[in-house]
């Protein structure tokens, strides 16, 4: 007598070939999980199309503003940039369906309410050192809006620095933005310089170093006759940003300032007192 299949039903008098098949618990779990995943993806897609532009098939800047409004989050909030990073969005101000699915599946959300509640955890994830370097680099590349564009204008860089680093490195960002606004050598910033400033922020943390930067920026802003002799100084002081030097601060100052031995240089006299 032949053995019945493990998945066969109880004997009903009918031939085995017509018996309904009963699956194992693991098979049932996989089936239920697949159905739940399918339903979740359907909700994610429906949410996408509620904000997407019908003609382009993407969520455009207007759709992102609507999303932010529904989440009660300002569209300039850094967490929106973090959300774009999570989606690996390629074009500034636009989300494709594939990017939307990638991000929302990773966050395990399928409604606006869940997405809003997920933002604090997303921010914690981005702030981890292992992730933040990638996010910082991404934020620059995300702002390259033209084909073959490799640099960003100074005004936009200042806004981006404040958005991305302002909460972590307030003093460094303020000084650097002030310097960028008064200098005339650089019209744009490239990715290497952008990453260099992040290294600079991590290396120059103590108050004395920041005080020195403040004196130098102040002299450039307020003393026209020192603008030329001191022009090279920030490039050395912030040399790690522009890739020219690996040392800065006190050791580079005397080599640059032609007024080192006179009282004409406010920055030198201040540094003399500090290091006396």
XYZ file of C-alpha atoms in Angstrom:
276
model
C 0.000 0.000 0.000
C 1.394 3.449 -0.987
C 2.076 6.088 1.709
C 0.081 9.249 1.505
C 1.822 12.588 0.928
C 2.801 14.571 4.026
C 0.608 17.414 2.826
C -2.374 15.211 2.035
C -5.634 15.819 3.819
C -7.474 13.395 6.003
C -8.988 10.440 4.225
C -12.239 11.351 2.527
C -12.780 8.365 0.268
C -11.748 10.396 -2.752
C -8.603 9.659 -4.780
C -5.462 11.359 -3.514
C -5.156 13.354 -6.728
C -8.337 15.249 -5.905
C -7.651 15.796 -2.184
C -7.042 19.419 -1.120
C -3.413 20.086 -0.114
C -2.640 21.302 3.423
C 0.736 23.047 3.795
C 3.151 23.149 6.720
C 3.163 26.094 9.177
C 6.314 27.485 7.533
C 4.604 27.451 4.144
C 1.605 29.232 5.590
C 3.854 31.829 7.227
C 5.679 32.521 3.975
C 2.378 32.908 2.143
C 0.982 35.287 4.773
C 4.230 37.259 4.848
C 4.212 37.589 1.074
C 0.635 38.841 1.110
C 1.410 41.346 3.882
C 4.446 42.600 1.968
C 2.364 42.971 -1.153
C -0.274 44.962 0.740
C 2.417 47.167 2.288
C 3.930 47.868 -1.121
C 0.486 48.735 -2.443
C 0.013 51.275 0.350
C 3.477 52.730 -0.299
C 2.665 53.074 -3.993
C -0.722 54.651 -3.303
C 0.940 57.161 -0.992
C 3.479 57.979 -3.704
C 0.805 58.653 -6.310
C -1.086 60.912 -3.903
C 1.848 63.344 -4.112
C 3.201 62.570 -7.594
C 2.777 64.729 -10.659
C 0.602 62.796 -13.116
C 2.433 63.944 -16.233
C 5.987 63.284 -14.975
C 5.188 60.264 -12.806
C 7.457 61.660 -10.086
C 7.051 63.590 -6.876
C 8.238 67.065 -7.887
C 9.075 70.122 -5.726
C 5.385 70.958 -5.404
C 4.641 67.402 -4.285
C 7.462 67.508 -1.743
C 6.046 70.736 -0.318
C 2.638 69.037 -0.009
C 4.268 66.079 1.731
C 6.058 68.419 4.142
C 2.818 70.249 4.817
C 1.013 66.988 5.620
C 3.872 65.949 7.927
C 3.867 69.435 9.506
C 7.580 69.789 8.724
C 9.150 72.774 6.986
C 10.444 71.922 3.512
C 13.818 73.470 4.475
C 14.187 71.113 7.452
C 17.428 69.118 7.210
C 15.425 65.936 7.829
C 13.889 66.265 4.363
C 17.419 66.132 2.966
C 18.020 63.118 5.207
C 14.910 61.490 3.752
C 16.276 62.071 0.248
C 19.544 60.445 1.393
C 17.620 57.438 2.704
C 15.858 57.101 -0.642
C 19.163 57.645 -2.505
C 17.347 60.257 -4.559
C 19.420 61.402 -7.518
C 17.699 64.603 -8.657
C 17.221 67.514 -6.295
C 13.553 68.169 -5.560
C 12.303 64.959 -7.182
C 11.493 61.438 -5.947
C 10.915 58.561 -8.346
C 8.700 55.603 -7.465
C 11.744 53.357 -7.102
C 13.450 55.820 -4.753
C 10.236 56.257 -2.761
C 9.811 52.515 -2.361
C 13.448 52.095 -1.311
C 13.224 54.751 1.372
C 9.844 53.911 2.836
C 10.542 50.176 2.902
C 13.813 50.834 4.749
C 11.958 53.037 7.237
C 9.089 50.534 7.467
C 6.415 53.157 6.911
C 3.458 53.358 4.556
C 1.516 56.396 5.758
C 2.271 60.081 6.269
C 1.753 59.707 10.010
C 4.244 56.846 10.249
C 6.732 58.750 8.116
C 6.519 61.794 10.390
C 7.102 59.610 13.442
C 10.091 57.960 11.749
C 11.967 61.234 11.183
C 13.585 61.443 14.661
C 15.002 57.930 14.293
C 16.153 58.747 10.771
C 18.027 61.763 12.117
C 19.714 59.613 14.764
C 20.745 57.160 12.062
C 22.238 59.915 9.912
C 24.074 61.501 12.859
C 26.044 58.338 13.519
C 29.669 58.964 12.496
C 29.640 55.966 10.180
C 26.689 57.426 8.249
C 27.249 61.158 8.553
C 30.286 61.329 6.268
C 28.236 59.682 3.526
C 25.298 62.016 4.167
C 27.575 65.066 4.138
C 29.049 64.030 0.791
C 25.578 63.208 -0.556
C 24.224 66.629 0.415
C 26.783 68.276 -1.892
C 26.169 65.924 -4.819
C 22.394 66.270 -4.403
C 22.758 70.002 -5.077
C 24.531 69.483 -8.392
C 21.533 70.244 -10.562
C 23.183 70.582 -13.961
C 24.750 67.880 -16.115
C 28.533 67.658 -15.595
C 28.319 70.249 -12.801
C 31.161 69.748 -10.299
C 31.020 72.820 -8.091
C 28.488 74.971 -6.230
C 28.369 78.757 -5.938
C 29.436 80.385 -2.685
C 25.969 81.630 -1.704
C 24.454 78.165 -2.022
C 27.404 76.606 -0.184
C 26.896 78.969 2.743
C 23.235 77.965 2.984
C 24.094 74.273 2.702
C 26.823 74.481 5.346
C 24.414 76.098 7.762
C 21.756 73.456 7.071
C 23.992 70.388 7.254
C 26.662 71.339 9.819
C 25.247 74.325 11.674
C 23.794 72.352 14.558
C 27.022 70.415 15.158
C 29.737 72.964 14.468
C 28.095 76.344 15.009
C 31.257 78.397 15.623
C 33.273 76.828 12.789
C 30.422 77.220 10.317
C 29.788 80.854 11.270
C 33.448 81.801 10.876
C 33.846 79.956 7.604
C 30.674 81.427 6.111
C 31.858 84.900 7.101
C 35.200 84.224 5.448
C 33.596 82.910 2.255
C 31.444 86.017 1.993
C 34.331 88.503 2.275
C 36.980 86.677 0.244
C 37.305 87.124 -3.508
C 39.534 84.206 -4.557
C 36.833 81.556 -4.683
C 33.597 81.838 -6.638
C 32.614 78.192 -6.264
C 33.430 75.225 -4.013
C 34.053 71.689 -5.281
C 33.492 68.364 -3.549
C 37.082 68.021 -2.301
C 36.899 71.442 -0.662
C 33.476 70.622 0.764
C 34.806 67.425 2.344
C 37.895 69.304 3.510
C 35.782 71.665 5.579
C 34.203 68.727 7.373
C 37.684 67.452 8.250
C 38.555 70.942 9.410
C 35.519 71.068 11.717
C 36.531 67.783 13.311
C 40.139 68.883 13.791
C 39.603 72.457 15.024
C 37.322 72.195 18.011
C 39.030 74.086 20.854
C 38.022 77.656 21.621
C 41.536 79.111 21.200
C 41.775 77.903 17.605
C 38.359 79.345 16.835
C 39.329 82.626 18.490
C 42.340 82.864 16.165
C 40.085 82.329 13.172
C 37.796 85.064 14.435
C 40.640 87.588 14.676
C 41.782 86.822 11.155
C 38.326 87.049 9.610
C 37.720 90.287 11.531
C 40.919 91.864 10.231
C 40.050 90.972 6.641
C 36.564 92.382 6.996
C 37.497 95.647 8.734
C 41.038 96.593 7.681
C 41.361 97.111 3.925
C 45.121 97.659 3.952
C 45.605 94.205 5.437
C 43.429 92.465 2.890
C 46.264 91.801 0.429
C 49.012 90.706 2.861
C 46.603 88.561 4.819
C 44.774 87.091 1.837
C 46.844 83.899 1.882
C 46.360 83.402 5.591
C 42.873 81.859 5.571
C 44.022 79.506 2.833
C 46.652 78.251 5.250
C 44.510 78.548 8.317
C 41.758 76.707 6.493
C 44.313 74.897 4.373
C 42.777 71.536 5.059
C 39.675 72.839 3.271
C 41.435 73.927 0.115
C 43.949 71.093 0.080
C 47.077 73.254 0.174
C 48.438 72.705 3.677
C 48.067 70.236 6.486
C 49.140 72.648 9.263
C 47.594 75.936 10.243
C 46.987 78.391 13.075
C 49.916 79.836 15.043
C 52.809 78.342 13.058
C 51.649 79.774 9.722
C 50.738 83.276 10.830
C 54.218 84.912 11.105
C 55.259 83.598 7.705
C 52.418 85.399 5.979
C 51.922 88.730 7.696
C 54.313 91.481 6.591
C 53.264 93.559 9.585
C 54.425 90.934 12.062
C 56.797 93.247 13.950
C 54.612 96.319 14.085
C 51.519 97.300 15.997
C 49.656 97.835 12.722
C 48.379 94.278 12.621
C 45.526 93.754 15.045
C 45.500 90.004 14.558
C 49.261 89.682 15.214
C 49.114 91.810 18.341
C 46.210 89.755 19.660
C 48.011 86.513 18.949
C 51.161 87.877 20.589
C 49.188 88.429 23.765
C 47.565 85.035 23.579
C 50.819 83.166 23.094
C 52.937 85.359 25.403
